Coordinates of C-alpha atoms in Angstrom, one line a residue:
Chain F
X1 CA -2.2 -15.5 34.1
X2 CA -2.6 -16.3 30.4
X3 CA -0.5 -15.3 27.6
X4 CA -3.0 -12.7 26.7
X5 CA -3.9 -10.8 30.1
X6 CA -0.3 -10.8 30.6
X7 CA 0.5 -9.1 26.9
X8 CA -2.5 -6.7 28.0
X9 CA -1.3 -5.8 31.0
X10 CA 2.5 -5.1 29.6
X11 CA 0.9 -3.5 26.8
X12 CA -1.6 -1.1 28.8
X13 CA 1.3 -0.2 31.3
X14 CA 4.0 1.0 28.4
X15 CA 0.9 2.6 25.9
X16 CA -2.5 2.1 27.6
X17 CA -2.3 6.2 29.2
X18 CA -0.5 8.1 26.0
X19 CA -2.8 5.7 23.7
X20 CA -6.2 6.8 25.5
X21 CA -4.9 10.9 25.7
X22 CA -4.5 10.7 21.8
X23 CA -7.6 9.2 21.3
X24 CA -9.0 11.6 23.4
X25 CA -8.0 14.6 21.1
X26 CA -9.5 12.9 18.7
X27 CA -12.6 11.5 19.8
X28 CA -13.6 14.3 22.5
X29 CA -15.5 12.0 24.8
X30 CA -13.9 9.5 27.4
X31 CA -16.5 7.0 26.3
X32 CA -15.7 7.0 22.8
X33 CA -12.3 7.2 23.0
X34 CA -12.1 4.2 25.2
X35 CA -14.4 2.7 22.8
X36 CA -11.4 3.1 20.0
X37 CA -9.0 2.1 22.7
X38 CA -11.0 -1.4 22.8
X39 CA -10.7 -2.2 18.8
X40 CA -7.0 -1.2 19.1
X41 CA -6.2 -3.4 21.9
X42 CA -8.3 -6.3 20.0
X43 CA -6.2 -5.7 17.1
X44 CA -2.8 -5.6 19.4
X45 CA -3.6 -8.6 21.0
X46 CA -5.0 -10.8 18.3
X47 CA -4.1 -9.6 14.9
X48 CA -0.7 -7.6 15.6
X49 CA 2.4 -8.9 13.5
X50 CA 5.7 -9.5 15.3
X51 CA 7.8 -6.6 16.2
X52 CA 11.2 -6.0 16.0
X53 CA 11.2 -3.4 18.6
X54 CA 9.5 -1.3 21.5
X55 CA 9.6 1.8 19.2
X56 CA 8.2 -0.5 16.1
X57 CA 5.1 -1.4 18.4
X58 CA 4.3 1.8 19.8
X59 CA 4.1 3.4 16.0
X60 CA 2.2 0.3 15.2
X61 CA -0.1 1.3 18.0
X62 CA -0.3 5.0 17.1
X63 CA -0.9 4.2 13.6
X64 CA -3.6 1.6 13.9
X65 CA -5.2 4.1 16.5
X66 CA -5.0 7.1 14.4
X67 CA -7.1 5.0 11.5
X68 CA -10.1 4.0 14.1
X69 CA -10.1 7.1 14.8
X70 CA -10.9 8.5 11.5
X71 CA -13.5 5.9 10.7
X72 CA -15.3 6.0 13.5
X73 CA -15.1 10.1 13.4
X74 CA -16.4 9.8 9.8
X75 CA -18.9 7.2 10.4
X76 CA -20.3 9.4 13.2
X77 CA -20.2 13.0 10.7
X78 CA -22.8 10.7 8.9
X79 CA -25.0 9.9 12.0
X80 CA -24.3 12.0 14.6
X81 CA -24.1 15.7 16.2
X82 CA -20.5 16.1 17.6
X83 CA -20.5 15.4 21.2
X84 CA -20.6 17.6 23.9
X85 CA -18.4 15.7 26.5
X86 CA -15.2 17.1 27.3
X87 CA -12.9 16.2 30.1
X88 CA -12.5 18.8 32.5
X89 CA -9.1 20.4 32.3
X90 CA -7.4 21.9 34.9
X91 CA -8.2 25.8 35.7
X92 CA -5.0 26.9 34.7
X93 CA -5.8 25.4 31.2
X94 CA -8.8 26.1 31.0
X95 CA -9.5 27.1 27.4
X96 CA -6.4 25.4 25.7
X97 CA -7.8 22.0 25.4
X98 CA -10.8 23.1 24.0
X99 CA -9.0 25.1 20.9
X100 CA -7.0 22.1 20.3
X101 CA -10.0 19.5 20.8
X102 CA -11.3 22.3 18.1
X103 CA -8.7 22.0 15.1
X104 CA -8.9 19.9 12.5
X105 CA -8.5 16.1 12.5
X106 CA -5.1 16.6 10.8
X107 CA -3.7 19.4 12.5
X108 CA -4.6 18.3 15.8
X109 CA -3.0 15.1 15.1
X110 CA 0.1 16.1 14.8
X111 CA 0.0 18.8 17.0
X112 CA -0.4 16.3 20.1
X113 CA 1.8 13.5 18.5
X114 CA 4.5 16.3 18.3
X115 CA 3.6 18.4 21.6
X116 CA 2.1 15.6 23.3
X117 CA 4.1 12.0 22.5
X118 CA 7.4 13.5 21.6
X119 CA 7.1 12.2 17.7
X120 CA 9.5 14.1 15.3
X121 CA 8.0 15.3 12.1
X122 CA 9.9 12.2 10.2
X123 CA 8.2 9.7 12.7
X124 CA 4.8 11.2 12.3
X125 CA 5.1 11.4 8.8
X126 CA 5.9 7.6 8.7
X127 CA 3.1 6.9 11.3
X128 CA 0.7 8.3 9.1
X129 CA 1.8 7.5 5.7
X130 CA 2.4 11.0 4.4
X131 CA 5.6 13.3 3.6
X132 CA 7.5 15.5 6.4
X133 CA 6.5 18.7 4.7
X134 CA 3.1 18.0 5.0
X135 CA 3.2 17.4 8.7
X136 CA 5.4 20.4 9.1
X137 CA 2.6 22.1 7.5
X138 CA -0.1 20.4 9.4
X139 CA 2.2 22.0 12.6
X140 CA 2.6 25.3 11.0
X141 CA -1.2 25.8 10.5
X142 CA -2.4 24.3 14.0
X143 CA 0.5 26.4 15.4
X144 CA -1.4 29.3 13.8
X145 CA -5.0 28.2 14.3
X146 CA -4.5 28.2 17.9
X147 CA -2.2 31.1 17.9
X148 CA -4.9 33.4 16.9
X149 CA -7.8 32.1 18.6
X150 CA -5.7 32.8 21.5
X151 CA -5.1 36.3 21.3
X152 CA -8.5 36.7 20.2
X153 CA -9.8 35.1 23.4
X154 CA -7.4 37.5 25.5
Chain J
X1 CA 2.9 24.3 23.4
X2 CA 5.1 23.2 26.4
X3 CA 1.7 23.5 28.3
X4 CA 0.0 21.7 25.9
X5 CA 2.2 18.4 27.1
X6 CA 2.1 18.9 29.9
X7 CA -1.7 19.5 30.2
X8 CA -2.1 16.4 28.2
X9 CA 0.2 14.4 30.3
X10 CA -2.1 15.5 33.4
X11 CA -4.8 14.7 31.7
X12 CA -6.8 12.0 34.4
X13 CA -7.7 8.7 32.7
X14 CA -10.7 7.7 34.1
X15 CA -10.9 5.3 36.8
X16 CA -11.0 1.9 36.4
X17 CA -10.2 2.3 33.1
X18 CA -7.3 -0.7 33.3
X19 CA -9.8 -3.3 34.8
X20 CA -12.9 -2.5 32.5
X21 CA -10.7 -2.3 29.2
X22 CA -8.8 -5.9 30.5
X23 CA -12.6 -7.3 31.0
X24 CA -13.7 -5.9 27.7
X25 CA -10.6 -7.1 25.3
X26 CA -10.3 -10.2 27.2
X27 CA -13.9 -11.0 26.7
X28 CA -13.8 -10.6 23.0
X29 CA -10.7 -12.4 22.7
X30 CA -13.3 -15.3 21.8
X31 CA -14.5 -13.5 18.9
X32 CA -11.1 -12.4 18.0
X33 CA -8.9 -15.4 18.2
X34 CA -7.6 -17.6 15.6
X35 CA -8.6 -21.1 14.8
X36 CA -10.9 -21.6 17.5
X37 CA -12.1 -25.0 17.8
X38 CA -16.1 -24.0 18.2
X39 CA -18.2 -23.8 16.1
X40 CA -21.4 -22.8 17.7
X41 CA -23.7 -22.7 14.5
X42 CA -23.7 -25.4 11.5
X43 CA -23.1 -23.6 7.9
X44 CA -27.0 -24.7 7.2
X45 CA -28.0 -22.4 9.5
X46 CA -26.0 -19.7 9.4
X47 CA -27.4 -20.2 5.8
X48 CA -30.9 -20.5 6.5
X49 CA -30.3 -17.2 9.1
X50 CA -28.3 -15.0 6.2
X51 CA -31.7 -13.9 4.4
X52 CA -33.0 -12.5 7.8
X53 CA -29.8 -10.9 9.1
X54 CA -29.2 -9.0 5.4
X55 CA -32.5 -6.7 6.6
X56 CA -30.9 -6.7 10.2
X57 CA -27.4 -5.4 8.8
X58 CA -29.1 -2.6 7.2
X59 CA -30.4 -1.1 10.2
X60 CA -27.6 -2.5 12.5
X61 CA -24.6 -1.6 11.2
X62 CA -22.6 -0.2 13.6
X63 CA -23.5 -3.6 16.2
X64 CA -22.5 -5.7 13.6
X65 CA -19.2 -4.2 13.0
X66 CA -18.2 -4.4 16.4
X67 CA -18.5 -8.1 16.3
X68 CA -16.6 -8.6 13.5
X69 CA -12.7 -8.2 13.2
X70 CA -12.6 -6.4 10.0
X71 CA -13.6 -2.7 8.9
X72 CA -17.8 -1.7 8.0
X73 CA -16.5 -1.3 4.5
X74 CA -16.3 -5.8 4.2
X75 CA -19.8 -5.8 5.4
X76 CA -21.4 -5.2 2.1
X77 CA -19.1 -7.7 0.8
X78 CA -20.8 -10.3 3.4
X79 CA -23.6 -12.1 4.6
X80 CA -23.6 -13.0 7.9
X81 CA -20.5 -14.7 8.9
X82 CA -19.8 -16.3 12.2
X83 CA -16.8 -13.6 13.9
X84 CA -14.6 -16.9 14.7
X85 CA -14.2 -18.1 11.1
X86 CA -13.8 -14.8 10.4
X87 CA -10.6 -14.3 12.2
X88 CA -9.1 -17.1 10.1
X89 CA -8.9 -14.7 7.4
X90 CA -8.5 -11.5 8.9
X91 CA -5.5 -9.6 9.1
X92 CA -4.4 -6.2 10.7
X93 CA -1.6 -5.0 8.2
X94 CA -1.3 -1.4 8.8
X95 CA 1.6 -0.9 6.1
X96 CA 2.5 2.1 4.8
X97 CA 5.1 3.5 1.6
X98 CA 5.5 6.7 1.1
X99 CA 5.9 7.0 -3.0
X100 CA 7.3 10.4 -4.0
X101 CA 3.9 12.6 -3.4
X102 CA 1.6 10.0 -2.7
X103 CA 1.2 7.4 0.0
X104 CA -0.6 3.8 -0.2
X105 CA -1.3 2.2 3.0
X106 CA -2.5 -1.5 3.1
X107 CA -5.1 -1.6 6.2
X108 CA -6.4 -4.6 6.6
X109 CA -7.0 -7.9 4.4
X110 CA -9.5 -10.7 4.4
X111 CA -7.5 -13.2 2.1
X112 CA -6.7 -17.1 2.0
X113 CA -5.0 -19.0 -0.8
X114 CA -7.4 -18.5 -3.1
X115 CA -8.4 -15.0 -2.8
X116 CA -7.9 -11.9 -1.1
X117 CA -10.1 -8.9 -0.1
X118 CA -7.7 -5.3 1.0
X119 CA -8.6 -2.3 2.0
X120 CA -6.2 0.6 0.8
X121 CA -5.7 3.9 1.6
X122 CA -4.3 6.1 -1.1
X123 CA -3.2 9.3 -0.1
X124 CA -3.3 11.8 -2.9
X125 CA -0.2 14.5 -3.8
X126 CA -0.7 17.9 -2.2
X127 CA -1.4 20.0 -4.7
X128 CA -4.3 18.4 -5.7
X129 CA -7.6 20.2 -6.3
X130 CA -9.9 18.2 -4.3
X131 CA -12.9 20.4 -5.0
X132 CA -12.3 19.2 -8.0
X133 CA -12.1 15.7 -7.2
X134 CA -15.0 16.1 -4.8
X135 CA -17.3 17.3 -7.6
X136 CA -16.2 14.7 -10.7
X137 CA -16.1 11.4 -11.5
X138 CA -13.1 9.6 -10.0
X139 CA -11.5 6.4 -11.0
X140 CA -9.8 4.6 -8.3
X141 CA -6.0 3.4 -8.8
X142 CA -5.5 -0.1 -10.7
X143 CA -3.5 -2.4 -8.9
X144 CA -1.8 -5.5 -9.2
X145 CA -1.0 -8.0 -6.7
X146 CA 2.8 -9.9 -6.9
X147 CA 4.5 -12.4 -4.7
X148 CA 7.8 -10.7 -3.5
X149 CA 9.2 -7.2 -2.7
X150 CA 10.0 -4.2 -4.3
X151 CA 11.1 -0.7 -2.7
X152 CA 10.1 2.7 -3.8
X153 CA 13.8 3.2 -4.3
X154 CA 13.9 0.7 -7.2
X155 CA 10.5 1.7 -8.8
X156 CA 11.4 5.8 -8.8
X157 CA 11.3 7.9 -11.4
X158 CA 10.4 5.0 -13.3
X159 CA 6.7 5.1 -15.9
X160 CA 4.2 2.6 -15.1
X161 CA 5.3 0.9 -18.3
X162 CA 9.2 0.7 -17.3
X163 CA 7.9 -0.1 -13.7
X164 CA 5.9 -3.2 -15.3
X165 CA 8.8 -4.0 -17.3
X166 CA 11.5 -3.9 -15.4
X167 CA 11.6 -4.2 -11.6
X168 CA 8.1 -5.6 -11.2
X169 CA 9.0 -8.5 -13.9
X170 CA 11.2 -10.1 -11.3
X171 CA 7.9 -10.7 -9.1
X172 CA 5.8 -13.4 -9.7
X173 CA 2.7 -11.7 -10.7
X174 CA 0.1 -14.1 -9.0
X175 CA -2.8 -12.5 -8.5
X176 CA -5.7 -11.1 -10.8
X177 CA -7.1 -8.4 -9.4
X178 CA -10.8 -8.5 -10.5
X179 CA -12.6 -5.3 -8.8
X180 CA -11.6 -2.0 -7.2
X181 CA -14.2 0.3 -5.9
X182 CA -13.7 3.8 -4.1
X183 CA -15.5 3.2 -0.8
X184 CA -14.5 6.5 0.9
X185 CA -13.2 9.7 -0.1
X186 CA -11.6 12.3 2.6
X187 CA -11.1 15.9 1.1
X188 CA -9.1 16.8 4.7
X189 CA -6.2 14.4 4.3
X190 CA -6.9 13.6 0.6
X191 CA -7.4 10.1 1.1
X192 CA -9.2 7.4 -1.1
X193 CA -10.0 4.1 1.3
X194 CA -10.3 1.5 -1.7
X195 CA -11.5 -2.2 -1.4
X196 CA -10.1 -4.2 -4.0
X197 CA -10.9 -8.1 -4.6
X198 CA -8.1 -10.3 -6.8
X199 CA -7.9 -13.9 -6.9
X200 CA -5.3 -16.6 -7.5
X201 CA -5.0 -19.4 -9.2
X202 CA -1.8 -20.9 -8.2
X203 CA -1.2 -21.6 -4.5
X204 CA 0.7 -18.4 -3.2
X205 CA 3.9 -19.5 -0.7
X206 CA 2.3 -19.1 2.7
X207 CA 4.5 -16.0 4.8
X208 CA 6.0 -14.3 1.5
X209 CA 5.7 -11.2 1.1
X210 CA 3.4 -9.4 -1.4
X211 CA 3.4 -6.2 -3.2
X212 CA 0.8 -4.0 -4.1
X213 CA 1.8 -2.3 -7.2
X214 CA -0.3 1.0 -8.2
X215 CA 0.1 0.6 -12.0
X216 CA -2.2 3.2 -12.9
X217 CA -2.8 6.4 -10.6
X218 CA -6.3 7.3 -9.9
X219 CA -7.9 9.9 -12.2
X220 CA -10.5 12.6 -12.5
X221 CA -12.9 13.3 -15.1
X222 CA -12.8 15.5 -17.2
X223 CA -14.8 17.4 -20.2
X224 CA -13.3 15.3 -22.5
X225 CA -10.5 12.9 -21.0
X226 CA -9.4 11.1 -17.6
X227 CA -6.8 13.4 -15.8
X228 CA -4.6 11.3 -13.8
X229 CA -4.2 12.7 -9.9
X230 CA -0.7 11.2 -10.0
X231 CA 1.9 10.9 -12.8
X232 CA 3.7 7.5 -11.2
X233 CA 3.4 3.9 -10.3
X234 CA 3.2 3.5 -6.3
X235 CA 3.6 0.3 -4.4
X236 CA 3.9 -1.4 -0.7
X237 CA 5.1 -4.4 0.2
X238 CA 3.9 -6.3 3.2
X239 CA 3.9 -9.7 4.7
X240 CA -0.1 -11.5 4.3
X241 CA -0.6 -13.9 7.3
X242 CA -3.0 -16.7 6.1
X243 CA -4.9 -19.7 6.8
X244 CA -3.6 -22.5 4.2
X245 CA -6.4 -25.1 4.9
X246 CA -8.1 -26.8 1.7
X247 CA -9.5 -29.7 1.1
X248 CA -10.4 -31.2 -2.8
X249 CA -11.4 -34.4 -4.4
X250 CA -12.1 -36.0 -8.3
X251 CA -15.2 -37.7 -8.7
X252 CA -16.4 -39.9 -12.5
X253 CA -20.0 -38.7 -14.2
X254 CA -20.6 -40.2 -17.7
X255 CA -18.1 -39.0 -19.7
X256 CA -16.9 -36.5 -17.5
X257 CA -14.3 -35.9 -14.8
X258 CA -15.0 -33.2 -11.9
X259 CA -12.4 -32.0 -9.3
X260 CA -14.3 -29.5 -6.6
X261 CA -11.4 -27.5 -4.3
X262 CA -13.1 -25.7 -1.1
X263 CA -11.0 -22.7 0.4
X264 CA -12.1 -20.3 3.3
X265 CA -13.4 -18.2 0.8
X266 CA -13.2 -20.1 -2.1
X267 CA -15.5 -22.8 -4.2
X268 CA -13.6 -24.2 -7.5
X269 CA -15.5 -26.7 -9.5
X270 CA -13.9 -27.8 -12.9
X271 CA -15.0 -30.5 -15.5
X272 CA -13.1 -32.4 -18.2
X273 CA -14.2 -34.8 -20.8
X274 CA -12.5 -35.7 -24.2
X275 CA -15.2 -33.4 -26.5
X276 CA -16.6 -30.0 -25.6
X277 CA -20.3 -31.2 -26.4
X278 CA -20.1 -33.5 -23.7
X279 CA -19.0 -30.4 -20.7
X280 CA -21.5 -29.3 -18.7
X281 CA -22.3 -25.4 -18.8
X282 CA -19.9 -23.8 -16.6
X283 CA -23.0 -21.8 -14.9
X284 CA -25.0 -24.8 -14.1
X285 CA -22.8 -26.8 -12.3
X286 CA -22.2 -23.5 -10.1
X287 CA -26.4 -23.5 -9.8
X288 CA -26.9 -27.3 -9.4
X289 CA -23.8 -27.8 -6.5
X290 CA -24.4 -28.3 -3.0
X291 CA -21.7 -28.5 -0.4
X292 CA -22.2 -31.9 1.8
X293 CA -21.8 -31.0 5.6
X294 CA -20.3 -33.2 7.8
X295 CA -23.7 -32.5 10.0
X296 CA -25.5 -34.3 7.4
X297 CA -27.0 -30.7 6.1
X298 CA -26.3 -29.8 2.4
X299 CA -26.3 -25.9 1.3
X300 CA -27.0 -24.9 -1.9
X301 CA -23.6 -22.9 -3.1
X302 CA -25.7 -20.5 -5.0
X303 CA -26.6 -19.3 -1.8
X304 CA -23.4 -18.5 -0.4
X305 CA -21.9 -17.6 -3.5
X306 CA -21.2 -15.1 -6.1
X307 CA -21.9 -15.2 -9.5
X308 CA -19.0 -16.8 -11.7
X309 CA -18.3 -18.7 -14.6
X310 CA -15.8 -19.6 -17.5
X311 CA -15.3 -20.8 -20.8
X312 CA -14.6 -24.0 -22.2
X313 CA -10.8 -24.6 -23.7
X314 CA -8.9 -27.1 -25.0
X315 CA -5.8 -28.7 -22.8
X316 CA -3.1 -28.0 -25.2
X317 CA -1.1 -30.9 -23.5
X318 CA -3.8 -33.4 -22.8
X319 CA -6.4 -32.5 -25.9
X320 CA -9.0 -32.8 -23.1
X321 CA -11.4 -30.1 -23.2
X322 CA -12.2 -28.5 -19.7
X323 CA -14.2 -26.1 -17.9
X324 CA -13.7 -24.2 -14.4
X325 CA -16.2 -22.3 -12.3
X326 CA -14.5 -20.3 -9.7
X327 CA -16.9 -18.9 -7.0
X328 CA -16.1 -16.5 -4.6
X329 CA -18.2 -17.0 -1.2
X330 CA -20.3 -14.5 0.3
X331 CA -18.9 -16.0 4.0
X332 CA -16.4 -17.4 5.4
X333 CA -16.2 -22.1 5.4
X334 CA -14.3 -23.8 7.4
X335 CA -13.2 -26.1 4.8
X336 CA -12.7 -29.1 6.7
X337 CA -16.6 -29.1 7.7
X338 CA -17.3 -29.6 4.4
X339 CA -17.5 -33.7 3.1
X340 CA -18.5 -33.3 0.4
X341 CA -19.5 -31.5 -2.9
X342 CA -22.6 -32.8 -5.1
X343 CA -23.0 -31.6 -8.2
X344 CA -27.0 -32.5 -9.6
X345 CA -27.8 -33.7 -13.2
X346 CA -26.7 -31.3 -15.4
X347 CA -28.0 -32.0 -19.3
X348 CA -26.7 -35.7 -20.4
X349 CA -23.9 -35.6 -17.5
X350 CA -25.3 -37.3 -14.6
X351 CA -25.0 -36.5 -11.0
X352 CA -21.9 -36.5 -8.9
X353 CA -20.8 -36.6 -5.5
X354 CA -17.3 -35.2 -5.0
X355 CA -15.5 -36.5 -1.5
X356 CA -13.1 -34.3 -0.2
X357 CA -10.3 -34.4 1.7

């Protein structure tokens, strides 16, 4: 096994899951989200600096996912309609992953790096180059977004 | 939002997803990889190919950008370049600094010895009134480019001036940052995506670190005046990976002296002779070169090149009078390809051939 299927394979087993859910949320199709998942393994593979840690890496990871993300999202508000694909949540959830596919790009961000990866608002704040009070803001207003679509859907 | 993880975490990857993604990076690795040894298409004809492709680009975009390692946004800045001698040049960076209210974030960089292509992020304060932005003129940050490190810590609180003055002075200011164009503009997250271009003409230490120092703050037209969308210096240090290979050679004509220097990115062609009258014009020699393959094929460097030119000046030590014509290439060389550079009949100086090595 080469050097390079075996840092995929470490790399896909520690990330490859929680990097493909985030880019989920942000791509709403499995195709194009694995799509993004492709670049960022290219770039983790090929281009990625050394790291000093595990923790280092995976923001790395996050961070250089969250940009394809918002390139190819803008690239495709030029060209395309939004897609229609969604995974199919379970019944019990039905309805939640929608709403939160629904936000937008920023809140939804840090809504599932929060909810979702465990991030605190410091760590996504770093991850994303911005401050701590704009993430807690970004929370606040998903938090609320979602809050009252919910009890207007009930 | 307890269900929320948990919904997420039960969210079913699709399957086969492992195997298809290992096949897909795997297989692009070739495309990806540094310093790969083939080179599957002589620089003649990726020449004679970059008139063709230009009207292929345009309608191709989005194909062409996944070959390439590097962001849409270097297309324009490109002809067609072959994706292997591209990753010589390419780097990831992904470094952000927070800077009081605003954030920079150095994304990726195309950059050897010579010169250097970056694409910034520059994440306005939160107050700003990006309607107004949105609807007026905006100037993108100025920036300047220095070898060495510098935290926000040292630079806050400080003007641009006593920024320039003071901490930044200890740098080695390297670089001259020649163009900065707003590519992008994001009203959701307030983000400007800036590709700026700077050159250098000392030979930067290879694995030092480099800082990107926001001197000015982008600003907004106004009635009268530029309103600045910031009121401080930013900056972000990060660590440039690049390849180091160059080869140069002298070579006599007449009464003048040439020394040609090809870089990955990067054709310098310079002329001495003891009087002015007796240079060549600094355009000309960029229009009459032609870089010498070791295939036997020649290209004409106008082709492959930007515009660029310079002055005639006198040596203060030597007395000699010289003249340099930098040119920055419009694809990516692998320098050792290149033999040769021959530089045609230019007025009374006759023509030269300039070996490299």
């Amino acid at each position: 096994m080469s050097r390079e299927e075996e840092l995929f394979e470490k790399t896909y087993a520690a990330y490859g899951p929680a990097l493909y859910r985030f880019c989920l949320t942000q791509m709403g199709a499995p195709a194009d989200a694995e799509d993004v998942l492709q670049e960022v393994f290219c770039k983790r593979l090929y281009r990625a600096p050394d790291f000093a840690g595990p923790e280092q890496e995976r923001r790395w990871l996050f961070r250089v996912a969250a940009n394809q993300c918002r390139d190819e999202l803008r690239r495709r508000r030029r060209t395309d309609p939004l897609p229609e694909e969604l995974p199919a949540p379970g019944i019990e959830d039905l309805g939640l992953w929608e709403r939160v596919e629904a936000l937008p790009e920023k809140q939804r961000t840090v809504i599932h790096l929060h909810y979702a990866e465990g991030y605190s608002v410091e760590e996504i704040a770093g991850l994303l180059g911005t401050t701590a009070s704009a993430v807690k803001m970004r929370l606040k207003r998903g938090r609320e977004a979602l809050r009252r679509e919910w009890e207007a859907g009930e | 939002m307890n269900r929320y993880a948990r919904m997420t975490q039960s969210l079913p990857i699709p399957e086969g997803q492992e195997a298809r993604l290992r096949e897909r990076v795997l297989s692009a690795g070739t495309a990806w990889r540094r310093k790969a040894p083939y080179r599957p298409w002589t620089l003649a004809r990726k020449a004679l190919l970059a008139a063709a492709v230009v009207a292929i680009l345009t309608v191709s975009v989005g194909a062409a950008s996944r070959l390439m390692p590097w962001n849409r946004f270097f297309l324009g800045r490109f002809d067609r370049v072959d994706p292997e001698l591209a990753d010589t040049v390419f780097q990831s960076v992904e470094t952000s600094q927070t800077c009081g209210d605003v954030t920079v974030t150095v994304r990726e960089a195309v950059m050897d010895q010579r010169a250097v292509w970056l694409l910034v992020d520059y994440q306005l304060p939160a107050d700003t009134d990006m309607d107004q932005v949105r609807m007026n003129t905006v100037s993108p940050p100025l920036f300047d480019l220095y070898q060495g490190s510098v935290s926000w810590a040292e630079l806050e609180g400080l003007t641009s001036h006593e920024a320039q003055n003071g901490p930044m002075q200890e740098l080695n200011n390297l670089y001259l940052v020649e163009t900065t164009s707003i590519e992008t503009m994001d009203p959701e997250t307030r983000t400007l995506t800036v590709l700026l271009y700077g050159r250098c003409d000392r030979e930067p230490a290879s694995g030092e670190p480099l800082t990107l120092f926001a001197w000015m703050p982008p600003a907004v037209k106004a009635e009268t005046s530029w309103e600045p969308l910031a009121d401080h210096p930013a900056a972000v240090t990060f660590t440039p990976v690049h390849t180091t290979v160059r080869t140069a050679g002298t070579a006599r004509a007449g009464d003048v002296r040439y020394t040609a220097e090809v870089t990955a990115l990067t054709v310098t062609l310079a002329a001495e002779a003891d009087r002015e009258e007796d240079l060549p014009y600094g355009t000309m020699m960029r229009l009459r070169a032609e870089l010498l393959l070791r295939d036997g094929t020649a290209v004409p460097l106008r082709t492959v090149s930007n515009w660029s030119g310079g002055d005639p000046r006198q040596n203060g030590d030597t007395g000699r009078w010289e003249i340099a014509c930098f040119t920055t290439l419009r694809t990516v060389l692998d320098p050792e390809e290149v033999a040769a550079v021959r530089i045609g009949e230019i007025g009374t100086v006759p023509e030269a051939c300039i070996a490299l090595q």
